[in-house]
Coordinates of N, CA and C in Angstrom, one line a residue:
M1 N 15.9 -23.2 4.1 CA 15.7 -21.8 4.3 C 16.6 -21.3 5.5
S2 N 17.1 -20.1 5.4 CA 18.0 -19.6 6.3 C 17.3 -19.3 7.7
T3 N 18.1 -19.2 8.7 CA 17.6 -18.8 10.0 C 17.7 -17.3 10.2
Q4 N 18.4 -16.6 9.3 CA 18.6 -15.2 9.4 C 17.4 -14.4 9.0
P5 N 16.8 -13.5 9.8 CA 15.6 -12.8 9.4 C 15.7 -12.0 8.1
R6 N 16.9 -11.4 7.9 CA 17.1 -10.6 6.6 C 17.0 -11.5 5.4
K7 N 17.5 -12.7 5.5 CA 17.4 -13.7 4.3 C 16.0 -14.2 4.2
Q8 N 15.3 -14.4 5.3 CA 13.9 -14.8 5.2 C 13.1 -13.8 4.5
R9 N 13.3 -12.5 4.9 CA 12.5 -11.4 4.2 C 12.9 -11.3 2.8
K10 N 14.1 -11.5 2.4 CA 14.6 -11.5 1.0 C 13.9 -12.6 0.2
Y11 N 13.8 -13.8 0.8 CA 13.2 -15.0 0.2 C 11.7 -14.7 -0.1
I12 N 11.0 -14.1 0.9 CA 9.6 -13.8 0.7 C 9.4 -12.8 -0.4
H13 N 10.3 -11.7 -0.4 CA 10.2 -10.6 -1.3 C 10.5 -11.1 -2.7
K14 N 11.4 -12.0 -2.9 CA 11.8 -12.4 -4.3 C 11.2 -13.7 -4.7
A15 N 10.2 -14.2 -4.0 CA 9.7 -15.6 -4.3 C 8.9 -15.6 -5.6
P16 N 9.1 -16.7 -6.4 CA 8.3 -16.8 -7.6 C 6.8 -17.1 -7.3
L17 N 6.0 -17.0 -8.3 CA 4.5 -17.2 -8.1 C 4.1 -18.5 -7.5
H18 N 4.7 -19.6 -7.9 CA 4.3 -20.9 -7.3 C 4.7 -21.0 -5.9
I19 N 5.7 -20.3 -5.4 CA 6.0 -20.3 -4.0 C 5.1 -19.3 -3.2
R20 N 4.8 -18.2 -3.9 CA 3.9 -17.2 -3.3 C 2.6 -17.8 -3.0
H21 N 2.1 -18.6 -3.9 CA 0.8 -19.2 -3.7 C 0.8 -20.1 -2.4
K22 N 1.8 -20.8 -2.2 CA 1.9 -21.6 -0.9 C 2.0 -20.7 0.3
L23 N 2.7 -19.6 0.2 CA 2.9 -18.7 1.3 C 1.5 -18.0 1.6
M24 N 0.5 -18.1 0.7 CA -0.8 -17.5 1.0 C -1.7 -18.5 1.7
S25 N -1.2 -19.4 2.4 CA -2.0 -20.5 3.1 C -2.7 -19.9 4.3
V26 N -3.9 -20.3 4.5 CA -4.8 -19.8 5.6 C -5.2 -21.0 6.4
S27 N -5.3 -20.7 7.7 CA -5.8 -21.8 8.6 C -7.3 -22.1 8.3
L28 N -7.6 -23.4 8.6 CA -9.0 -23.9 8.4 C -9.7 -23.8 9.7
S29 N -11.1 -23.8 9.6 CA -11.9 -23.8 10.8 C -11.8 -25.2 11.4
E30 N -12.3 -25.4 12.6 CA -12.3 -26.7 13.3 C -13.0 -27.8 12.5
E31 N -14.2 -27.5 12.0 CA -14.9 -28.5 11.2 C -14.2 -28.9 10.0
L32 N -13.6 -27.9 9.2 CA -12.8 -28.3 8.0 C -11.6 -29.1 8.4
R33 N -10.9 -28.8 9.5 CA -9.8 -29.5 9.9 C -10.1 -31.0 10.1
E34 N -11.2 -31.2 10.8 CA -11.6 -32.6 11.0 C -12.0 -33.3 9.8
E35 N -12.7 -32.6 8.9 CA -13.1 -33.2 7.6 C -12.0 -33.6 6.7
Y36 N -11.0 -32.6 6.5 CA -10.0 -32.8 5.5 C -8.6 -33.2 6.1
H37 N -8.5 -33.3 7.4 CA -7.3 -33.7 8.1 C -6.1 -32.8 7.7
R38 N -6.4 -31.5 7.6 CA -5.4 -30.5 7.2 C -5.5 -29.4 8.2
R39 N -4.4 -28.7 8.4 CA -4.5 -27.5 9.3 C -4.7 -26.2 8.5
S40 N -4.1 -26.2 7.2 CA -4.2 -25.0 6.4 C -4.3 -25.3 4.9
L41 N -4.6 -24.3 4.1 CA -4.8 -24.6 2.7 C -4.6 -23.2 2.0
P42 N -3.9 -23.2 0.8 CA -3.8 -21.9 0.1 C -5.2 -21.3 -0.2
V43 N -5.3 -20.0 0.0 CA -6.5 -19.3 -0.2 C -6.9 -19.2 -1.7
K44 N -8.2 -19.1 -2.0 CA -8.6 -19.0 -3.4 C -9.9 -18.1 -3.4
K45 N -10.0 -17.5 -4.6 CA -11.2 -16.6 -4.8 C -12.5 -17.4 -4.6
G46 N -13.4 -16.9 -3.9 CA -14.7 -17.6 -3.7 C -14.8 -18.3 -2.3
D47 N -13.7 -18.5 -1.6 CA -13.7 -19.1 -0.3 C -14.4 -18.1 0.7
T48 N -15.2 -18.7 1.6 CA -15.8 -17.9 2.7 C -14.9 -17.9 3.9
I49 N -14.5 -16.7 4.4 CA -13.6 -16.6 5.4 C -14.1 -15.7 6.6
K50 N -13.4 -15.8 7.7 CA -13.6 -14.9 8.9 C -12.4 -14.2 9.2
V51 N -12.4 -12.9 9.5 CA -11.3 -12.1 9.9 C -11.1 -12.3 11.4
M52 N -9.8 -12.7 11.8 CA -9.5 -12.9 13.2 C -8.8 -11.8 13.9
R53 N -8.2 -10.9 13.1 CA -7.5 -9.7 13.7 C -7.7 -8.5 13.0
G54 N -7.5 -7.3 13.6 CA -7.6 -6.0 12.9 C -8.9 -5.3 13.1
D55 N -9.1 -4.2 12.4 CA -10.3 -3.4 12.5 C -11.5 -4.1 12.1
F56 N -11.5 -5.1 11.3 CA -12.7 -5.8 10.8 C -12.8 -7.2 11.5
K57 N -12.3 -7.3 12.7 CA -12.4 -8.6 13.4 C -13.8 -9.1 13.5
D58 N -13.9 -10.5 13.3 CA -15.2 -11.2 13.2 C -16.0 -10.9 12.0
H59 N -15.5 -10.2 11.0 CA -16.2 -10.0 9.7 C -16.1 -11.3 8.9
E60 N -17.3 -11.7 8.3 CA -17.3 -12.9 7.4 C -17.7 -12.4 6.0
G61 N -17.0 -13.0 5.0 CA -17.4 -12.7 3.7 C -16.6 -13.6 2.7
K62 N -16.9 -13.4 1.4 CA -16.2 -14.2 0.4 C -15.0 -13.4 -0.1
I63 N -14.0 -14.1 -0.6 CA -12.8 -13.5 -1.1 C -13.1 -13.0 -2.5
E64 N -12.8 -11.7 -2.7 CA -13.0 -11.1 -4.0 C -11.7 -11.2 -4.9
K65 N -10.6 -11.1 -4.3 CA -9.3 -11.0 -5.0 C -8.2 -11.5 -4.1
V66 N -7.2 -12.2 -4.7 CA -6.0 -12.6 -4.0 C -4.8 -11.9 -4.7
D67 N -4.1 -11.1 -3.9 CA -3.0 -10.3 -4.5 C -1.7 -11.0 -4.1
L68 N -1.1 -11.8 -5.0 CA 0.1 -12.5 -4.8 C 1.3 -11.6 -4.7
K69 N 1.2 -10.5 -5.4 CA 2.4 -9.6 -5.3 C 2.6 -9.0 -4.0
N70 N 1.5 -8.6 -3.3 CA 1.7 -7.9 -2.0 C 1.3 -8.8 -0.8
Y71 N 1.0 -10.1 -1.1 CA 0.5 -11.0 0.0 C -0.7 -10.5 0.7
R72 N -1.7 -10.1 0.0 CA -2.9 -9.6 0.6 C -4.2 -10.2 0.0
V73 N -5.3 -10.2 0.7 CA -6.5 -10.7 0.3 C -7.6 -9.6 0.4
M74 N -8.4 -9.5 -0.6 CA -9.5 -8.5 -0.6 C -10.8 -9.3 -0.4
I75 N -11.6 -8.8 0.6 CA -12.8 -9.5 1.0 C -14.0 -8.7 0.8
E76 N -15.1 -9.3 0.3 CA -16.3 -8.6 0.0 C -16.9 -8.0 1.3
G77 N -17.3 -6.8 1.2 CA -17.9 -6.1 2.3 C -16.9 -5.4 3.2
M78 N -15.6 -5.6 3.0 CA -14.6 -4.9 3.7 C -14.0 -3.8 2.9
S79 N -14.5 -2.6 3.0 CA -14.0 -1.5 2.2 C -14.0 -0.3 3.1
V80 N -13.0 0.6 2.8 CA -12.9 1.9 3.5 C -13.1 3.0 2.5
Q81 N -13.6 4.1 3.0 CA -13.9 5.3 2.2 C -12.7 6.2 2.2
K82 N -12.2 6.6 1.0 CA -11.1 7.5 0.9 C -11.6 9.0 1.0
P83 N -10.8 9.9 1.3 CA -11.2 11.3 1.5 C -12.0 11.9 0.3
D84 N -11.7 11.4 -0.9 CA -12.4 11.9 -2.1 C -13.7 11.2 -2.3
G85 N -14.1 10.2 -1.5 CA -15.4 9.6 -1.6 C -15.4 8.2 -2.2
N86 N -14.3 7.8 -2.8 CA -14.2 6.5 -3.4 C -14.1 5.4 -2.3
K87 N -14.7 4.3 -2.6 CA -14.5 3.1 -1.7 C -13.5 2.2 -2.3
V88 N -12.6 1.7 -1.4 CA -11.6 0.8 -1.9 C -11.6 -0.4 -0.9
F89 N -11.1 -1.6 -1.4 CA -11.0 -2.7 -0.5 C -10.0 -2.5 0.6
H90 N -10.2 -3.0 1.8 CA -9.2 -3.0 2.8 C -8.5 -4.3 2.8
P91 N -7.2 -4.3 2.4 CA -6.4 -5.5 2.2 C -6.1 -6.2 3.6
V92 N -6.1 -7.5 3.6 CA -5.9 -8.2 4.8 C -4.8 -9.3 4.5
H93 N -3.9 -9.4 5.5 CA -2.8 -10.5 5.3 C -3.4 -11.8 5.6
P94 N -3.1 -12.9 4.9 CA -3.7 -14.2 5.1 C -3.5 -14.8 6.5
S95 N -2.5 -14.3 7.2 CA -2.3 -14.9 8.6 C -3.4 -14.4 9.5
N96 N -4.1 -13.4 9.1 CA -5.2 -12.9 10.0 C -6.6 -13.4 9.7
I97 N -6.7 -14.4 8.8 CA -8.0 -14.9 8.5 C -8.1 -16.4 8.7
M98 N -9.3 -16.9 8.6 CA -9.6 -18.3 8.8 C -10.7 -18.7 7.8
I99 N -10.5 -19.8 7.1 CA -11.4 -20.3 6.1 C -12.6 -21.0 6.8
L100 N -13.8 -20.6 6.5 CA -15.0 -21.3 7.0 C -15.6 -22.2 6.0
E101 N -15.6 -21.8 4.7 CA -16.2 -22.7 3.6 C -15.2 -22.7 2.4
L102 N -15.0 -23.8 1.8 CA -14.1 -23.9 0.7 C -14.8 -23.8 -0.6
E103 N -14.2 -23.2 -1.6 CA -14.6 -23.2 -3.0 C -14.1 -24.4 -3.7
L104 N -15.0 -25.4 -3.9 CA -14.6 -26.7 -4.4 C -14.9 -26.9 -5.9
E105 N -15.0 -25.9 -6.7 CA -15.3 -26.0 -8.1 C -14.0 -26.4 -8.9
D106 N -12.9 -26.2 -8.3 CA -11.6 -26.5 -9.0 C -11.2 -27.9 -8.8
D107 N -10.9 -28.6 -9.9 CA -10.5 -30.0 -9.8 C -9.2 -30.2 -9.2
E108 N -8.2 -29.2 -9.4 CA -6.9 -29.3 -8.8 C -7.0 -29.3 -7.3
R109 N -7.9 -28.4 -6.8 CA -8.0 -28.3 -5.3 C -8.6 -29.5 -4.7
N110 N -9.6 -30.1 -5.4 CA -10.1 -31.4 -5.0 C -9.1 -32.5 -4.9
D111 N -8.2 -32.5 -5.9 CA -7.1 -33.5 -5.9 C -6.2 -33.3 -4.8
I112 N -5.9 -32.0 -4.4 CA -5.0 -31.7 -3.3 C -5.6 -32.2 -2.0
L113 N -7.0 -32.0 -1.8 CA -7.6 -32.4 -0.6 C -7.7 -33.9 -0.5
E114 N -7.9 -34.6 -1.6 CA -7.9 -36.1 -1.6 C -6.5 -36.7 -1.3
R115 N -5.5 -36.0 -1.9 CA -4.1 -36.5 -1.7 C -3.6 -36.4 -0.3
K116 N -4.0 -35.2 0.3 CA -3.5 -35.0 1.7 C -4.4 -35.6 2.7
G117 N -5.7 -35.9 2.4 CA -6.6 -36.4 3.4 C -6.6 -37.8 3.6

């Protein structure tokens, strides 16, 4: 990868889905780091997370949706009200959250944890 910021931005903007998934990695809590011997893991629907930065700091909830196109995560209970009265999710960048509990229903994810651990 280039050291030029403009080329880094271009790489992120034009990345294919399998790369975008890895770019959506989120740091793990201290307990999960010790258990799985990893610092971060790509985020997945169903994970329980804690918001570390922004208006909803210290909010905990489950992930409702992962938006790979815009690099954002939608979290249950984090919504804002629009002027017309509709409630919409407040999107959060994955660098501002931390995983507290993993969703381990997926066999592929279990294989990743065993392989790296």
